């Protein structure tokens, strides 16, 4: 990912500015080391009156630079924003300068980017989270500095407390499997909320306010209409068209047998833009459904520059790019250097490290769950949820009990669930749809790896689509009404095609093909790490972890076991990463006579 960093000093003495300038050099070198192992990069930097801004721009799918600099203004992005309006390719940068000047216009872009802007004459700095808060965007503020970045490591150089773990946030992580709300793995490091902008003028302390409200997208307004369906089709088409203008190569479209990837593939293919369709057919039924979809298109994919790759994983942890698997221990530390703990541990399943290769834009189905009742997607569960007074009981057991967190962790998780439930109730969202509100504002916002990937296009963050999802009734979501109607609007031949749903026997294929984390050469390292790890007991009941390890040893491990193991391995690796970071950052600051 591109890493952008902005720092404001509140002290303008010559000595402080000089030491901060040297510290910024050290931080930028650290950023470069972290990013350079991924791909070639280009560094940008600007210094103005106690304001430092930098961008480590990696080679990637975008044809436009994430750095725009004029005599009076500077813009730095984690990725070039995709507008929700039709773009003029020749005026793209000029339009960005116009549409980021006033806060009210910041919602004119698709969620998935983090941006900052500095107006030189006004000495005004601002940084903002996208409309849904999907892209990484962190901030630190104390008596000396305001620092903002889409990477945590640079900010740790500017905290008062040094490198200090936020154990309460990790307790929550232990149950959910991702960080929730606006917390982070570290104390003093906060995440900007959806639709927030932090502003500092004239070197003064930053203030935070909202430029838009997610509430406006989820409040009931009377149901789905033909007009709202048509508006959603138009907006998603505009997004796809704009993305095609801003990329260097055709994207990779992930197509499975499910609802969500079908719609996003239909959006792109209906525009007849070149692409590579990728299908993971480890479970053969997925590949059969995807192949039938492609064969039923009203045109030949070769005629529009599209090809379809169907791949079945048969070797443990080998991804479709055919790179030899890298040991889990190395991958885990690599992921820590980039995510600093704030990512879903499922990332550990990625077997390769993308070194020096140009990334292509990736289009998948992440986030579509908000439109088809992810937490009530079977007749039995739907009936059970209907009869609950407190519908978050449906998920409370999964997150507070199922993953073996400590009693303190359970209390923290249950308190958070209750607060989100009450928040949804205050917006007049019905009791079943509150589960979808949770998915949107918590899971979709911070669980998908695409939120940290500046080469991912998240079509389901379209504001019109989110609005449509919450216009639907729970029954319409349960019946996948939106996905079918929208898919049919883009490619009519796909509207009534059946979806693939894995059976219990299908789920065992992963075990039979030796694709579990512990079924390869990493087994011994995993068992040693979790059997002798010192930090696990802070977050999980140690007896719970040991019992899961014994079941794995007995050949009884499945999806749930793997999820437990991923979280525990993630935390143990994080603790090692913290030790390394703490030594390095402390040494750098001590050499400059700055803080702890």
XYZ file of C-alpha atoms in Angstrom:
596
model
C 0.000 0.000 0.000
C 1.060 3.630 -0.439
C 1.979 5.192 2.898
C 1.245 8.849 3.460
C 2.185 10.784 6.612
C 1.484 14.298 7.817
C 2.977 15.909 10.936
C 2.206 19.309 12.514
C 4.488 20.723 15.199
C 2.833 22.935 17.815
C 6.211 24.314 18.933
C 7.956 26.661 16.490
C 11.266 27.049 18.301
C 14.275 26.527 16.068
C 15.576 23.606 18.157
C 12.239 21.743 18.084
C 11.788 22.247 14.362
C 15.301 21.003 13.675
C 14.900 17.901 15.840
C 11.480 17.184 14.312
C 12.964 17.516 10.854
C 15.641 14.944 11.702
C 13.020 12.682 13.283
C 10.913 12.922 10.133
C 13.947 11.810 8.098
C 14.294 8.753 10.337
C 10.580 7.961 10.063
C 10.614 8.288 6.296
C 13.568 5.904 6.088
C 11.613 3.424 8.225
C 8.592 3.764 5.930
C 10.794 3.164 2.903
C 12.267 0.007 4.405
C 8.791 -1.325 5.138
C 7.390 -0.606 1.698
C 10.468 -1.377 -0.387
C 10.247 -5.119 0.295
C 6.916 -5.091 -1.509
C 7.608 -3.184 -4.698
C 9.480 -0.275 -6.214
C 8.411 3.072 -4.802
C 8.749 6.806 -5.255
C 9.138 9.211 -2.359
C 7.446 12.595 -2.146
C 8.039 15.128 0.591
C 7.087 18.690 1.450
C 8.048 20.924 4.393
C 6.247 24.194 5.176
C 6.364 26.170 8.450
C 6.299 23.286 10.915
C 4.296 21.009 8.596
C 5.821 17.828 7.175
C 4.019 15.702 4.576
C 5.355 12.631 2.806
C 4.075 9.878 0.525
C 5.800 6.592 -0.217
C 4.140 5.787 -3.529
C 4.415 2.140 -4.568
C 4.203 0.894 -8.091
C 0.624 -0.301 -8.460
C -2.444 -0.338 -10.662
C -3.077 3.402 -10.771
C -2.223 5.670 -13.691
C -2.601 8.795 -11.555
C -0.229 9.944 -8.841
C -1.453 10.050 -5.223
C 0.576 13.260 -4.796
C -0.561 16.602 -6.242
C 1.492 19.729 -5.521
C 1.033 23.308 -6.722
C 2.484 26.563 -5.463
C -0.429 27.024 -3.063
C -1.800 23.542 -2.340
C -0.714 19.994 -1.674
C -2.764 16.788 -1.763
C -1.569 13.359 -0.633
C -3.633 10.172 -0.832
C -3.275 6.531 0.092
C -4.664 5.869 -3.409
C -6.081 8.101 -6.138
C -9.740 8.688 -5.139
C -12.436 7.354 -7.458
C -15.105 10.042 -7.939
C -18.814 9.272 -7.902
C -19.258 11.730 -10.792
C -18.136 11.240 -14.399
C -14.507 12.238 -14.597
C -12.697 14.108 -17.323
C -9.389 12.265 -17.531
C -7.526 15.419 -18.528
C -8.935 17.427 -15.595
C -8.711 14.710 -12.925
C -6.119 16.422 -10.720
C -7.699 19.829 -11.178
C -11.076 18.424 -10.114
C -9.503 16.796 -7.045
C -8.114 20.177 -5.980
C -11.571 21.714 -6.417
C -13.539 18.940 -4.688
C -11.332 18.567 -1.617
C -11.178 22.264 -0.748
C -14.558 22.389 0.996
C -15.360 19.661 3.507
C -18.908 19.297 2.217
C -17.530 17.915 -1.068
C -15.414 15.153 0.468
C -18.324 12.716 0.122
C -18.150 12.931 -3.678
C -15.709 10.005 -3.761
C -16.005 6.254 -3.367
C -14.893 4.941 0.017
C -11.504 3.245 -0.006
C -9.009 6.110 0.221
C -7.449 8.282 2.947
C -6.479 11.840 2.063
C -4.775 14.924 3.420
C -4.512 18.465 2.134
C -2.397 21.485 3.011
C -3.249 25.011 1.858
C -0.020 26.982 2.079
C -1.405 30.545 2.206
C -4.044 29.718 4.816
C -1.626 27.424 6.697
C -4.505 24.973 6.919
C -3.929 21.230 7.162
C -6.665 18.635 7.088
C -6.917 14.869 6.818
C -10.074 12.839 6.359
C -11.507 9.364 6.474
C -13.719 8.225 3.622
C -17.512 8.193 3.880
C -17.735 4.675 5.360
C -14.348 4.727 7.123
C -13.028 1.750 5.128
C -9.510 2.960 4.370
C -6.916 2.985 7.152
C -6.535 6.437 8.715
C -4.916 6.948 12.127
C -3.997 9.974 14.190
C -1.977 10.904 17.271
C -2.227 14.246 19.063
C -0.481 15.513 22.190
C 1.082 18.732 23.456
C 3.831 18.563 20.833
C 2.399 17.105 17.636
C -0.530 16.193 15.484
C 0.431 13.276 13.264
C -1.807 11.426 10.804
C -1.103 8.470 8.545
C -2.621 5.369 6.985
C 0.194 3.386 8.649
C 0.609 2.977 12.398
C 4.391 2.601 12.646
C 5.210 6.226 11.668
C 2.798 7.547 14.301
C 4.486 5.620 17.114
C 7.471 7.968 16.763
C 5.212 10.850 17.836
C 3.355 9.406 20.847
C 3.981 10.481 24.450
C 3.790 6.950 25.836
C 6.163 5.341 23.366
C 5.200 1.937 21.963
C 2.480 0.723 24.312
C -0.072 -2.010 23.595
C -3.770 -1.293 24.111
C -4.796 -4.499 25.901
C -8.497 -3.586 26.017
C -8.626 -3.285 22.239
C -6.843 -6.632 21.918
C -9.409 -8.237 24.241
C -12.096 -7.108 21.828
C -10.022 -8.346 18.898
C -9.708 -11.776 20.516
C -13.438 -12.343 20.152
C -14.318 -10.399 17.006
C -11.220 -11.236 14.963
C -10.722 -7.607 13.933
C -10.424 -4.205 15.620
C -13.733 -2.442 16.111
C -14.859 1.145 16.551
C -12.028 3.668 16.369
C -9.454 1.766 18.403
C -6.065 0.440 17.349
C -3.538 -2.086 18.656
C -1.611 0.736 20.397
C -2.419 3.298 23.065
C -2.597 6.918 21.872
C -3.100 5.813 18.261
C -6.713 6.407 17.209
C -8.576 5.748 14.000
C -10.644 8.475 12.350
C -14.297 7.506 12.244
C -16.351 7.279 9.058
C -16.917 10.719 7.567
C -14.553 12.506 9.968
C -12.029 15.201 9.119
C -9.300 16.506 11.436
C -8.177 20.090 10.827
C -5.281 22.224 12.096
C -4.938 25.890 11.166
C -1.909 28.064 11.800
C -0.074 25.341 13.710
C -2.822 25.042 16.332
C -4.184 21.808 17.809
C -6.329 19.747 15.516
C -10.095 19.583 15.849
C -12.352 16.811 14.535
C -15.781 17.141 12.986
C -18.038 15.230 10.596
C -18.350 16.156 6.938
C -20.990 13.461 6.360
C -22.989 10.952 8.413
C -23.364 7.217 7.785
C -26.670 7.644 9.644
C -28.111 9.318 6.547
C -27.533 6.140 4.531
C -29.165 3.716 6.947
C -32.257 5.461 8.352
C -35.534 3.928 7.103
C -37.113 5.938 4.292
C -39.943 3.824 2.876
C -38.546 0.911 0.906
C -36.964 0.098 -2.447
C -38.309 1.801 -5.576
C -37.601 1.421 -9.296
C -35.952 4.820 -9.139
C -33.591 3.829 -6.310
C -32.621 0.636 -8.185
C -31.919 2.675 -11.332
C -29.855 5.225 -9.380
C -27.749 2.435 -7.895
C -27.136 0.897 -11.326
C -26.063 4.286 -12.646
C -23.680 4.995 -9.755
C -22.025 1.566 -9.846
C -21.582 1.904 -13.620
C -19.974 5.315 -13.145
C -17.581 3.899 -10.549
C -16.499 1.074 -12.867
C -16.037 3.448 -15.794
C -13.967 5.857 -13.683
C -11.825 3.021 -12.313
C -11.044 1.849 -15.830
C -9.804 5.356 -16.692
C -7.524 5.493 -13.641
C -5.747 2.124 -13.953
C -2.772 1.015 -15.997
C -3.839 -2.571 -16.701
C -7.106 -4.551 -16.838
C -8.260 -5.582 -13.347
C -8.641 -9.016 -11.796
C -12.321 -9.808 -11.181
C -12.941 -12.460 -8.558
C -15.935 -14.614 -9.528
C -17.163 -17.435 -7.294
C -20.524 -19.159 -7.215
C -21.955 -16.720 -4.696
C -24.140 -13.627 -4.805
C -21.689 -10.837 -4.210
C -18.903 -11.517 -6.686
C -21.557 -12.198 -9.345
C -22.921 -8.674 -9.082
C -19.526 -6.946 -9.064
C -18.440 -9.037 -12.068
C -21.666 -8.094 -13.840
C -21.023 -4.397 -13.223
C -17.605 -4.568 -14.886
C -18.479 -6.951 -17.716
C -21.583 -4.984 -18.680
C -19.270 -2.047 -19.434
C -17.328 -4.420 -21.734
C -13.965 -3.442 -20.308
C -10.932 -5.791 -20.480
C -10.231 -7.905 -17.384
C -9.078 -11.253 -16.063
C -11.794 -13.250 -14.311
C -10.364 -15.424 -11.537
C -12.246 -18.324 -9.973
C -10.968 -20.423 -7.071
C -12.427 -23.866 -7.763
C -10.958 -25.738 -4.803
C -14.575 -26.763 -4.268
C -15.514 -27.922 -7.778
C -19.082 -26.633 -7.581
C -17.790 -23.062 -7.393
C -15.916 -23.507 -10.649
C -18.912 -25.119 -12.378
C -21.220 -22.222 -11.502
C -18.662 -19.592 -12.545
C -18.003 -21.385 -15.853
C -21.740 -21.536 -16.591
C -22.086 -17.806 -15.885
C -19.303 -16.890 -18.285
C -20.658 -19.224 -20.981
C -24.116 -17.631 -20.692
C -22.909 -14.100 -21.421
C -24.506 -12.481 -24.483
C -21.052 -11.883 -25.966
C -17.767 -13.731 -26.251
C -15.394 -12.601 -23.529
C -12.432 -12.804 -25.937
C -14.018 -10.068 -28.048
C -13.740 -7.550 -25.205
C -10.293 -8.572 -23.932
C -11.471 -10.769 -21.047
C -10.093 -14.189 -20.096
C -11.285 -16.607 -17.390
C -8.798 -18.438 -15.148
C -10.200 -21.292 -13.047
C -7.723 -22.630 -10.484
C -8.034 -25.381 -7.895
C -5.728 -25.223 -4.885
C -4.134 -28.598 -4.355
C -0.934 -27.753 -2.487
C -1.013 -26.315 1.008
C -1.048 -22.532 1.001
C -0.046 -21.955 -2.604
C -1.856 -19.014 -4.157
C -2.893 -18.664 -7.771
C 0.225 -16.708 -8.696
C 2.188 -19.986 -8.393
C 4.812 -18.551 -6.058
C 6.387 -21.128 -3.739
C 4.893 -20.885 -0.252
C 6.893 -18.852 2.235
C 7.114 -20.125 5.849
C 4.290 -18.860 8.038
C 6.703 -17.305 10.536
C 8.220 -15.107 7.806
C 4.839 -14.200 6.334
C 3.468 -13.299 9.750
C 6.316 -10.903 10.537
C 6.060 -9.409 7.065
C 2.357 -8.741 7.614
C 3.098 -7.127 10.979
C 5.549 -4.711 9.383
C 2.782 -3.523 7.077
C -0.328 -3.733 9.236
C 1.075 -3.372 12.788
C -1.531 -5.864 13.964
C -4.547 -4.027 12.533
C -5.777 -6.527 9.952
C -7.824 -9.695 9.947
C -5.640 -12.739 10.795
C -7.025 -14.524 7.749
C -4.194 -12.661 6.000
C -1.945 -15.439 7.306
C -3.457 -17.668 4.612
C -1.788 -15.574 1.916
C 1.199 -17.706 1.028
C 3.259 -15.336 -1.095
C 4.855 -11.934 -0.624
C 4.436 -9.610 -3.577
C 8.014 -8.460 -4.180
C 8.579 -6.038 -7.015
C 5.569 -7.046 -9.122
C 3.057 -4.540 -10.415
C -0.268 -5.050 -8.665
C -3.428 -5.073 -10.744
C -6.701 -3.629 -9.543
C -8.707 -6.287 -7.703
C -12.519 -6.372 -7.783
C -14.334 -8.716 -5.406
C -17.581 -9.109 -3.517
C -16.547 -7.795 -0.103
C -19.318 -5.858 1.642
C -22.232 -7.233 -0.369
C -23.315 -9.074 2.772
C -25.127 -5.952 3.992
C -27.762 -6.585 1.311
C -28.521 -10.257 1.934
C -28.734 -10.833 5.668
C -25.373 -12.322 6.497
C -26.482 -13.120 10.055
C -29.857 -14.616 9.118
C -29.216 -16.446 5.846
C -31.079 -19.719 6.450
C -34.792 -20.363 7.158
C -34.059 -21.730 10.613
C -31.836 -18.829 11.662
C -34.192 -16.242 10.169
C -37.109 -17.588 12.252
C -34.952 -17.679 15.368
C -33.786 -14.078 14.904
C -37.384 -12.927 14.370
C -38.284 -14.281 17.811
C -35.422 -12.579 19.671
C -36.100 -9.418 21.663
C -32.389 -8.561 21.571
C -31.306 -9.676 18.096
C -27.606 -9.289 18.878
C -27.977 -12.510 20.866
C -27.524 -14.053 17.417
C -23.894 -12.891 17.344
C -23.073 -12.389 21.031
C -22.211 -16.054 21.613
C -20.005 -16.223 18.536
C -17.931 -13.198 19.479
C -17.874 -13.276 23.282
C -17.728 -17.008 24.019
C -16.851 -19.091 20.980
C -13.244 -17.938 20.745
C -12.250 -18.439 24.363
C -11.497 -14.864 25.419
C -11.020 -14.120 29.117
C -13.928 -13.023 31.324
C -12.755 -9.413 31.065
C -12.756 -9.742 27.287
C -16.290 -11.129 27.282
C -17.556 -8.158 29.294
C -15.845 -5.711 26.928
C -17.306 -7.400 23.840
C -20.813 -7.576 25.285
C -20.694 -3.884 26.244
C -19.663 -2.912 22.721
C -22.393 -5.011 21.151
C -25.003 -3.405 23.384
C -23.819 0.123 22.516
C -24.017 -0.573 18.747
C -27.452 -2.140 19.157
C -28.685 0.951 20.976
C -27.116 3.196 18.326
C -29.022 1.364 15.571
C -32.236 1.556 17.612
C -31.823 5.323 17.944
C -31.880 5.529 14.133
C -35.234 3.685 14.021
C -33.653 0.661 12.325
C -35.789 -2.441 12.912
C -34.420 -5.100 15.239
C -33.386 -7.559 12.495
C -31.753 -4.899 10.303
C -29.627 -3.860 13.274
C -27.534 -6.937 12.502
C -26.853 -5.482 9.045
C -26.003 -2.135 10.653
C -23.396 -3.958 12.742
C -22.003 -5.601 9.615
C -21.721 -2.262 7.795
C -20.281 -0.129 10.580
C -18.022 -2.707 12.224
C -17.254 -5.790 10.156
C -17.292 -4.321 6.633
C -15.454 -1.273 7.878
C -12.499 -3.050 9.490
C -12.471 -6.779 8.698
C -11.793 -7.007 4.926
C -8.142 -6.932 3.883
C -9.257 -4.702 1.016
C -9.505 -1.831 3.507
C -5.711 -1.849 3.739
C -5.133 -2.620 0.065
C -4.778 0.424 -2.184
C -5.206 -1.800 -5.243
C -8.717 -2.967 -4.281
C -11.932 -1.538 -5.737
C -14.785 -1.862 -3.229
C -17.883 -1.477 -5.389
C -20.178 -2.233 -2.464
C -19.103 0.985 -0.770
C -21.206 2.830 -3.349
C -23.417 5.157 -1.251
C -26.414 4.358 -3.452
C -25.891 0.633 -2.863
C -25.622 1.105 0.914
C -28.771 3.236 0.853
C -30.556 0.548 -1.178
C -29.445 -2.202 1.227
C -31.080 -0.393 4.141
C -34.184 0.458 2.115
C -34.759 -3.290 1.787
C -36.864 -5.221 4.266
C -35.248 -8.126 6.152
C -37.255 -10.520 3.939
C -35.913 -8.868 0.784
C -32.361 -9.192 2.091
C -32.905 -12.795 3.097
C -34.191 -13.524 -0.437
C -31.166 -11.741 -2.021
C -33.639 -9.484 -3.856
C -31.169 -6.635 -4.375
C -28.383 -8.814 -5.772
C -30.757 -10.505 -8.229
C -32.375 -7.267 -9.411
C -29.114 -5.381 -9.831
C -27.319 -8.323 -11.432
C -30.190 -8.664 -13.909
C -29.996 -4.955 -14.694
C -26.366 -5.353 -15.734
C -26.517 -8.829 -17.339
C -30.046 -10.123 -17.753
C -28.894 -13.706 -18.444
C -27.506 -13.941 -14.897
C -30.591 -12.748 -12.994
C -32.179 -16.128 -12.312
C -29.084 -18.310 -12.263
C -28.793 -20.385 -9.096
C -26.123 -19.559 -6.531
C -23.646 -22.116 -5.243
C -23.844 -22.985 -1.549
C -21.203 -25.239 -0.016
C -22.437 -28.357 1.742
C -20.955 -29.861 4.880
C -19.074 -32.409 2.775
C -17.695 -29.621 0.567
C -16.194 -27.885 3.601
C -14.155 -31.026 4.353
C -12.376 -30.713 1.014
C -10.043 -28.147 2.566
C -8.898 -30.787 5.068
C -8.546 -33.506 2.436
C -6.410 -31.280 0.211
C -4.100 -30.420 3.123
C -4.897 -26.718 2.987
C -5.116 -26.132 6.742
C -2.418 -23.999 8.327
C -1.157 -26.898 10.434
C -1.117 -29.494 7.654
C 2.105 -28.290 6.081
C 5.641 -27.514 7.137
C 4.447 -24.753 9.516
C 2.840 -27.230 11.923
C 5.744 -27.461 14.374
C 6.227 -23.689 14.508
C 2.502 -23.121 15.189
C 2.378 -25.687 17.982
C 5.568 -24.348 19.606
C 4.447 -20.729 19.329
C 1.081 -21.339 20.965
C 2.234 -23.924 23.500
C 4.969 -21.683 24.888
C 3.668 -18.221 23.979
C 3.718 -15.842 26.935
C 1.131 -13.326 25.760
C -1.865 -15.493 24.906
C -3.172 -15.667 28.478
C -3.719 -11.867 28.474
C -6.416 -12.278 25.826
C -7.547 -15.921 25.834
C -8.200 -18.647 28.360
C -5.004 -20.683 27.994
C -6.802 -23.955 28.683
C -9.135 -23.192 25.786
C -6.172 -22.765 23.421
C -4.463 -25.939 24.644
C -7.678 -27.920 24.141
C -7.910 -26.699 20.536
C -4.276 -27.684 19.928
C -4.965 -31.168 21.312
C -7.948 -31.531 18.974
C -5.788 -30.521 16.039
C -3.172 -33.084 17.061
C -5.963 -35.697 17.130
C -6.963 -34.797 13.553
C -10.187 -33.037 14.569
C -9.354 -29.510 13.392
C -11.703 -27.573 11.085
C -12.687 -24.011 10.108
C -13.326 -22.904 13.687
C -10.001 -24.289 14.921
C -8.187 -22.497 12.135
C -9.844 -19.206 13.027
C -8.815 -19.624 16.682
C -5.239 -20.491 15.719
C -4.959 -17.579 13.303
C -5.930 -15.078 16.018
C -3.548 -16.493 18.605
C -0.624 -16.716 16.157
C -1.388 -13.159 15.037
C -1.150 -11.835 18.588
C 2.023 -13.741 19.454
C 3.668 -12.421 16.283
C 2.463 -8.924 17.132
C 4.235 -9.077 20.507
C 7.525 -9.892 18.770
C 6.919 -7.039 16.332
C 6.309 -4.641 19.234
C 9.615 -5.579 20.856
C 11.494 -4.776 17.654
C 9.606 -1.521 17.107
C 10.054 -0.356 20.681
C 13.821 -0.733 20.593
C 14.167 1.018 17.253
C 11.865 3.940 18.009
C 13.245 4.496 21.519
C 16.784 4.591 20.178
C 15.873 7.094 17.458
C 14.044 9.468 19.815
C 16.729 9.237 22.483
C 19.374 10.214 19.936
C 17.413 13.413 19.280
C 16.509 14.076 22.915
C 12.776 13.652 22.206
C 10.372 11.997 24.645
C 10.373 8.376 25.881
